[in-house]
GROMACS .gro file of C-alpha atoms in nm:
model
  298
    1MET     CA    1   1.866   5.030  -0.902
    2SER     CA    2   1.457   5.128  -0.964
    3ALA     CA    3   1.552   5.126  -1.309
    4ALA     CA    4   1.753   4.851  -1.354
    5ARG     CA    5   1.425   4.696  -1.187
    6GLY     CA    6   1.153   4.809  -1.370
    7VAL     CA    7   1.397   4.646  -1.649
    8LEU     CA    8   1.399   4.330  -1.547
    9ALA     CA    9   0.936   4.331  -1.433
   10ARG     CA   10   0.884   4.367  -1.813
   11THR     CA   11   1.168   4.139  -1.907
   12GLY     CA   12   0.972   3.877  -1.759
   13ARG     CA   13   0.610   4.032  -1.823
   14ALA     CA   14   0.742   3.944  -2.220
   15ARG     CA   15   0.857   3.578  -2.101
   16ALA     CA   16   0.534   3.523  -1.931
   17GLU     CA   17   0.380   3.643  -2.222
   18LEU     CA   18   0.560   3.427  -2.425
   19ILE     CA   19   0.508   3.138  -2.252
   20ARG     CA   20   0.159   3.161  -2.202
   21ARG     CA   21   0.180   3.190  -2.618
   22LEU     CA   22   0.436   2.859  -2.660
   23SER     CA   23   0.273   2.699  -2.428
   24PRO     CA   24  -0.086   2.443  -2.566
   25ARG     CA   25  -0.421   2.338  -2.436
   26VAL     CA   26  -0.299   2.007  -2.252
   27SER     CA   27  -0.636   1.771  -2.167
   28PHE     CA   28  -0.601   1.540  -1.946
   29THR     CA   29  -0.953   1.406  -1.952
   30GLN     CA   30  -1.091   1.044  -2.079
   31THR     CA   31  -1.379   1.068  -2.250
   32CYS     CA   32  -1.353   0.786  -2.616
   33SER     CA   33  -1.425   0.959  -2.914
   34TRP     CA   34  -1.461   0.763  -3.255
   35TYR     CA   35  -1.453   0.929  -3.610
   36SER     CA   36  -1.691   0.924  -3.856
   37ASP     CA   37  -1.633   0.807  -4.199
   38GLY     CA   38  -1.520   1.050  -4.507
   39PRO     CA   39  -1.811   1.043  -4.783
   40GLY     CA   40  -1.839   0.877  -5.067
   41THR     CA   41  -1.644   0.626  -4.917
   42ASP     CA   42  -1.794   0.246  -4.764
   43ARG     CA   43  -1.571   0.086  -4.523
   44PRO     CA   44  -1.307   0.298  -4.347
   45GLU     CA   45  -0.970   0.353  -4.477
   46VAL     CA   46  -0.761   0.457  -4.039
   47ARG     CA   47  -0.901   0.307  -3.755
   48LEU     CA   48  -0.836   0.245  -3.453
   49SER     CA   49  -0.791   0.020  -3.196
   50ARG     CA   50  -0.681   0.052  -2.798
   51LEU     CA   51  -0.471  -0.201  -2.680
   52GLY     CA   52  -0.599  -0.341  -2.339
   53GLY     CA   53  -0.492  -0.610  -2.107
   54GLU     CA   54  -0.127  -0.515  -1.987
   55ASP     CA   55  -0.118  -0.277  -2.259
   56ASN     CA   56  -0.354  -0.051  -2.146
   57GLY     CA   57  -0.284   0.287  -2.226
   58ILE     CA   58  -0.119   0.152  -2.608
   59VAL     CA   59  -0.367   0.327  -2.832
   60GLU     CA   60  -0.244   0.157  -3.231
   61VAL     CA   61  -0.419   0.401  -3.558
   62LEU     CA   62  -0.393   0.160  -3.819
   63MET     CA   63  -0.400   0.269  -4.188
   64CYS     CA   64  -0.636   0.069  -4.408
   65ARG     CA   65  -0.649   0.190  -4.738
   66GLU     CA   66  -0.522  -0.125  -4.917
   67ARG     CA   67  -0.594  -0.051  -5.284
   68ALA     CA   68  -0.396   0.215  -5.282
   69ARG     CA   69  -0.151   0.101  -5.095
   70ASN     CA   70  -0.230   0.432  -4.795
   71SER     CA   71  -0.207   0.710  -5.014
   72LEU     CA   72  -0.333   1.036  -4.991
   73GLY     CA   73  -0.606   1.081  -5.097
   74ARG     CA   74  -0.904   1.313  -4.994
   75VAL     CA   75  -1.125   1.108  -4.777
   76PHE     CA   76  -0.829   0.875  -4.601
   77VAL     CA   77  -0.685   1.216  -4.490
   78GLY     CA   78  -1.085   1.364  -4.412
   79GLN     CA   79  -1.087   1.042  -4.163
   80MET     CA   80  -0.742   1.076  -4.018
   81ARG     CA   81  -0.828   1.431  -3.994
   82GLU     CA   82  -1.127   1.288  -3.747
   83LEU     CA   83  -0.959   1.002  -3.582
   84VAL     CA   84  -0.629   1.270  -3.467
   85SER     CA   85  -0.909   1.474  -3.282
   86SER     CA   86  -1.032   1.312  -3.071
   87LEU     CA   87  -0.726   1.186  -3.001
   88HIS     CA   88  -0.603   1.542  -2.957
   89HIS     CA   89  -1.056   1.544  -2.697
   90GLY     CA   90  -1.032   1.197  -2.562
   91THR     CA   91  -0.866   1.079  -2.359
   92GLY     CA   92  -0.518   1.026  -2.531
   93GLY     CA   93  -0.341   0.630  -2.338
   94CYS     CA   94   0.031   0.722  -2.284
   95ALA     CA   95   0.215   0.562  -2.638
   96VAL     CA   96   0.016   0.607  -2.935
   97ILE     CA   97   0.112   0.376  -3.323
   98PHE     CA   98   0.119   0.476  -3.620
   99LYS     CA   99   0.097   0.156  -3.885
  100SER     CA  100  -0.054  -0.037  -4.136
  101SER     CA  101  -0.244  -0.304  -4.287
  102ILE     CA  102  -0.121  -0.334  -4.564
  103PRO     CA  103   0.204  -0.579  -4.655
  104GLY     CA  104   0.569  -0.373  -4.731
  105VAL     CA  105   0.432  -0.012  -4.733
  106PHE     CA  106   0.359   0.221  -4.446
  107CYS     CA  107   0.203   0.450  -4.650
  108ALA     CA  108   0.284   0.559  -5.047
  109GLY     CA  109   0.233   0.849  -5.067
  110ALA     CA  110   0.008   1.153  -5.250
  111ASP     CA  111  -0.208   0.967  -5.450
  112LEU     CA  112  -0.141   1.039  -5.767
  113LYS     CA  113  -0.372   0.981  -5.980
  114GLU     CA  114  -0.619   1.271  -5.727
  115ARG     CA  115  -0.377   1.530  -5.725
  116ALA     CA  116  -0.393   1.449  -6.148
  117GLN     CA  117  -0.770   1.574  -6.125
  118MET     CA  118  -0.703   1.876  -5.864
  119SER     CA  119  -0.689   2.179  -6.035
  120ASN     CA  120  -0.428   2.401  -5.857
  121PRO     CA  121  -0.631   2.634  -5.632
  122GLU     CA  122  -0.734   2.275  -5.582
  123ALA     CA  123  -0.393   2.066  -5.536
  124GLU     CA  124  -0.317   2.383  -5.348
  125LEU     CA  125  -0.514   2.374  -5.055
  126PHE     CA  126  -0.552   2.005  -5.074
  127VAL     CA  127  -0.180   2.027  -4.978
  128HIS     CA  128  -0.170   2.217  -4.679
  129GLY     CA  129  -0.526   2.065  -4.554
  130LEU     CA  130  -0.180   1.792  -4.567
  131ARG     CA  131   0.056   2.023  -4.408
  132SER     CA  132  -0.184   2.101  -4.093
  133LEU     CA  133  -0.272   1.695  -4.026
  134MET     CA  134   0.098   1.682  -3.994
  135ASN     CA  135   0.133   1.862  -3.743
  136ASP     CA  136  -0.188   1.813  -3.550
  137ILE     CA  137  -0.007   1.449  -3.559
  138ALA     CA  138   0.365   1.602  -3.475
  139VAL     CA  139   0.181   1.780  -3.149
  140LEU     CA  140  -0.081   1.524  -2.977
  141PRO     CA  141  -0.013   1.504  -2.583
  142VAL     CA  142   0.128   1.217  -2.577
  143PRO     CA  143   0.433   1.049  -2.717
  144THR     CA  144   0.388   0.906  -3.059
  145ILE     CA  145   0.517   0.650  -3.293
  146ALA     CA  146   0.575   0.558  -3.659
  147ALA     CA  147   0.636   0.196  -3.713
  148VAL     CA  148   0.737   0.147  -4.102
  149ASP     CA  149   0.697  -0.188  -4.202
  150GLY     CA  150   0.755  -0.081  -4.561
  151PHE     CA  151   0.758   0.162  -4.807
  152ALA     CA  152   0.755   0.563  -4.658
  153LEU     CA  153   0.767   0.784  -4.937
  154GLY     CA  154   0.660   1.128  -5.036
  155GLY     CA  155   0.434   1.213  -4.770
  156GLY     CA  156   0.439   0.862  -4.587
  157LEU     CA  157   0.770   0.951  -4.486
  158GLU     CA  158   0.653   1.273  -4.424
  159LEU     CA  159   0.370   1.146  -4.165
  160ALA     CA  160   0.687   0.922  -4.014
  161LEU     CA  161   0.821   1.229  -3.932
  162ALA     CA  162   0.587   1.433  -3.761
  163CYS     CA  163   0.604   1.124  -3.496
  164ASP     CA  164   0.809   1.130  -3.261
  165LEU     CA  165   0.888   0.842  -3.292
  166ARG     CA  166   1.033   0.597  -3.554
  167THR     CA  167   1.137   0.233  -3.594
  168ALA     CA  168   1.200   0.004  -3.918
  169ALA     CA  169   1.223  -0.311  -4.019
  170HIS     CA  170   1.538  -0.357  -4.279
  171SER     CA  171   1.423  -0.351  -4.503
  172ALA     CA  172   1.176  -0.011  -4.570
  173GLN     CA  173   1.202   0.197  -4.839
  174MET     CA  174   1.188   0.559  -4.706
  175GLY     CA  175   1.217   0.883  -4.885
  176LEU     CA  176   1.110   1.301  -5.021
  177ILE     CA  177   1.093   1.169  -5.349
  178GLU     CA  178   0.892   1.454  -5.465
  179THR     CA  179   1.168   1.662  -5.659
  180THR     CA  180   1.156   1.387  -5.857
  181ARG     CA  181   0.820   1.471  -5.943
  182GLY     CA  182   0.910   1.836  -6.021
  183LEU     CA  183   0.847   1.922  -5.636
  184LEU     CA  184   0.942   2.027  -5.371
  185PRO     CA  185   0.867   1.830  -4.933
  186GLY     CA  186   0.547   1.999  -4.928
  187ALA     CA  187   0.383   1.853  -4.605
  188GLY     CA  188   0.661   1.938  -4.339
  189GLY     CA  189   0.891   1.769  -4.477
  190SER     CA  190   1.125   1.983  -4.566
  191GLN     CA  191   1.156   2.151  -4.191
  192ARG     CA  192   1.103   1.749  -4.020
  193LEU     CA  193   1.406   1.627  -4.217
  194PRO     CA  194   1.665   1.848  -4.175
  195ARG     CA  195   1.532   1.879  -3.830
  196THR     CA  196   1.628   1.474  -3.756
  197VAL     CA  197   1.868   1.483  -3.924
  198GLY     CA  198   2.158   1.742  -3.987
  199PHE     CA  199   2.023   1.982  -4.249
  200ALA     CA  200   2.322   1.841  -4.510
  201MET     CA  201   2.209   1.529  -4.477
  202ALA     CA  202   1.883   1.626  -4.564
  203LYS     CA  203   1.973   1.845  -4.859
  204GLU     CA  204   2.136   1.657  -5.023
  205LEU     CA  205   1.854   1.323  -5.006
  206ILE     CA  206   1.627   1.600  -5.008
  207PHE     CA  207   1.764   1.750  -5.352
  208THR     CA  208   1.884   1.366  -5.489
  209GLY     CA  209   1.541   1.248  -5.370
  210ARG     CA  210   1.688   0.971  -5.300
  211ARG     CA  211   1.602   0.630  -5.028
  212VAL     CA  212   1.723   0.459  -4.801
  213GLY     CA  213   1.683   0.126  -4.647
  214GLY     CA  214   1.596   0.073  -4.266
  215GLU     CA  215   1.930   0.039  -4.118
  216ARG     CA  216   2.115   0.330  -4.288
  217ALA     CA  217   1.762   0.545  -4.140
  218ALA     CA  218   1.924   0.476  -3.772
  219GLU     CA  219   2.269   0.596  -3.930
  220LEU     CA  220   2.139   0.901  -3.970
  221GLY     CA  221   1.879   0.878  -3.707
  222LEU     CA  222   1.583   0.920  -3.883
  223VAL     CA  223   1.429   0.595  -3.807
  224ASN     CA  224   1.518   0.540  -3.350
  225ARG     CA  225   1.558   0.083  -3.424
  226SER     CA  226   1.559  -0.056  -3.691
  227VAL     CA  227   1.562  -0.486  -3.776
  228PRO     CA  228   1.575  -0.793  -3.951
  229GLN     CA  229   1.235  -0.792  -4.132
  230ASN     CA  230   1.000  -1.105  -3.979
  231GLN     CA  231   0.810  -1.414  -4.185
  232THR     CA  232   0.412  -1.219  -4.089
  233GLY     CA  233   0.617  -0.813  -4.238
  234ASP     CA  234   0.491  -0.699  -3.928
  235ALA     CA  235   0.894  -0.640  -3.708
  236ALA     CA  236   0.861  -0.296  -3.701
  237HIS     CA  237   0.559  -0.318  -3.545
  238LYS     CA  238   0.660  -0.505  -3.234
  239GLU     CA  239   0.984  -0.265  -3.175
  240ALA     CA  240   0.734   0.017  -3.236
  241LEU     CA  241   0.487  -0.251  -2.874
  242SER     CA  242   0.777  -0.296  -2.694
  243LEU     CA  243   0.846   0.135  -2.746
  244ALA     CA  244   0.589   0.154  -2.664
  245ARG     CA  245   0.601  -0.107  -2.301
  246GLU     CA  246   0.869   0.064  -2.254
  247ILE     CA  247   0.676   0.453  -2.252
  248LEU     CA  248   0.382   0.273  -2.040
  249PRO     CA  249   0.520   0.247  -1.717
  250GLN     CA  250   0.600   0.585  -1.639
  251ALA     CA  251   0.419   0.894  -1.502
  252PRO     CA  252   0.219   0.931  -1.769
  253ILE     CA  253   0.152   1.352  -1.745
  254ALA     CA  254   0.525   1.407  -1.631
  255VAL     CA  255   0.597   1.226  -1.968
  256ARG     CA  256   0.353   1.434  -2.164
  257MET     CA  257   0.519   1.769  -2.033
  258ALA     CA  258   0.858   1.664  -2.165
  259LYS     CA  259   0.698   1.660  -2.433
  260VAL     CA  260   0.563   2.010  -2.405
  261ALA     CA  261   0.975   2.184  -2.353
  262MET     CA  262   1.137   1.967  -2.568
  263ASN     CA  263   0.820   2.063  -2.836
  264ARG     CA  264   0.797   2.393  -2.752
  265GLY     CA  265   1.172   2.477  -2.613
  266ALA     CA  266   1.310   2.370  -3.013
  267GLU     CA  267   1.184   2.706  -3.138
  268VAL     CA  268   1.256   3.005  -2.941
  269ASP     CA  269   1.641   3.048  -2.828
  270ILE     CA  270   1.795   2.913  -2.486
  271SER     CA  271   1.652   3.139  -2.220
  272SER     CA  272   1.401   3.078  -2.335
  273GLY     CA  273   1.347   2.670  -2.388
  274MET     CA  274   1.457   2.681  -1.970
  275ALA     CA  275   1.156   2.931  -1.868
  276ILE     CA  276   0.939   2.678  -2.056
  277GLU     CA  277   1.073   2.408  -1.865
  278GLY     CA  278   1.042   2.566  -1.549
  279MET     CA  279   0.676   2.620  -1.630
  280CYS     CA  280   0.618   2.245  -1.764
  281TYR     CA  281   0.825   2.149  -1.424
  282ALA     CA  282   0.567   2.357  -1.165
  283ARG     CA  283   0.290   2.159  -1.331
  284LEU     CA  284   0.395   1.833  -1.241
  285ILE     CA  285   0.499   1.865  -0.841
  286PRO     CA  286   0.205   1.979  -0.683
  287LEU     CA  287   0.109   1.505  -0.834
  288ARG     CA  288   0.431   1.393  -0.684
  289GLY     CA  289   0.313   1.088  -0.449
  290THR     CA  290   0.042   1.048  -0.650
  291ASP     CA  291  -0.040   0.705  -0.789
  292LYS     CA  292   0.087   0.807  -1.209
  293ARG     CA  293  -0.171   0.486  -1.310
  294ALA     CA  294  -0.433   0.635  -1.129
  295TRP     CA  295  -0.538   0.853  -1.383
  296LEU     CA  296  -0.624   0.497  -1.704
  297ARG     CA  297  -0.858   0.367  -1.403
  298SER     CA  298  -1.078   0.670  -1.343
   0.00000   0.00000   0.00000
């Protein structure tokens, strides 16, 4: 009997250690942060907007590299990294929407002109940094929504896949097209697409480099919602706002911990996932009966 208790104790300690390692340091501080412009630019390529009024708690990340269709160049990626870091360490709000200010484009993927000037080691280092950025977006503590109102190709789709949820206009075009250029998705796409649409379909899409429209993306589960494009070209953004407004009234810390439970639980076996769920649930018990929006006003 004592031997059995010893085994149980060791198992419990091992599971507790696993939970400790997997659990992110979730911060609920509320200081606002901003990013500094990257070198060699006189205008930001990424902006941050915090909505007010009834939409207080919704944050928008606006991609506005107009001359290069939001392609992932050094300055763009550097500014995005600083902005995402500010969202990690500042007041996170209740939901973050990633959108484009460029008509017909979400993000066109890699900046091929810049990439052509890089040596092989420089290109490898840049892609490593890009992969790191997508991981930082994926672990933002609040729900994230990509509003795809146009092309999201290569790294652009990888950015959308790093978000929790996606909305798309019917006219949007999405695809991991790297194999058509002798590459493979290098910023998380080869891992996140199979987890989103299933392995067989992800392999078909990546092997062929095929693009899909918004309606087909919804059928595949690549996006949560697809809507007809409107005259102002922002139908996916409006749908993303609608989705964020559904999240907004919910208890924000509960939503954050639900995200931790699902994301971390998906990385481990079901038994360890149940333990992570229990840990997240325990964090919420002391908060019962409190004003779920009070933390936004303090």
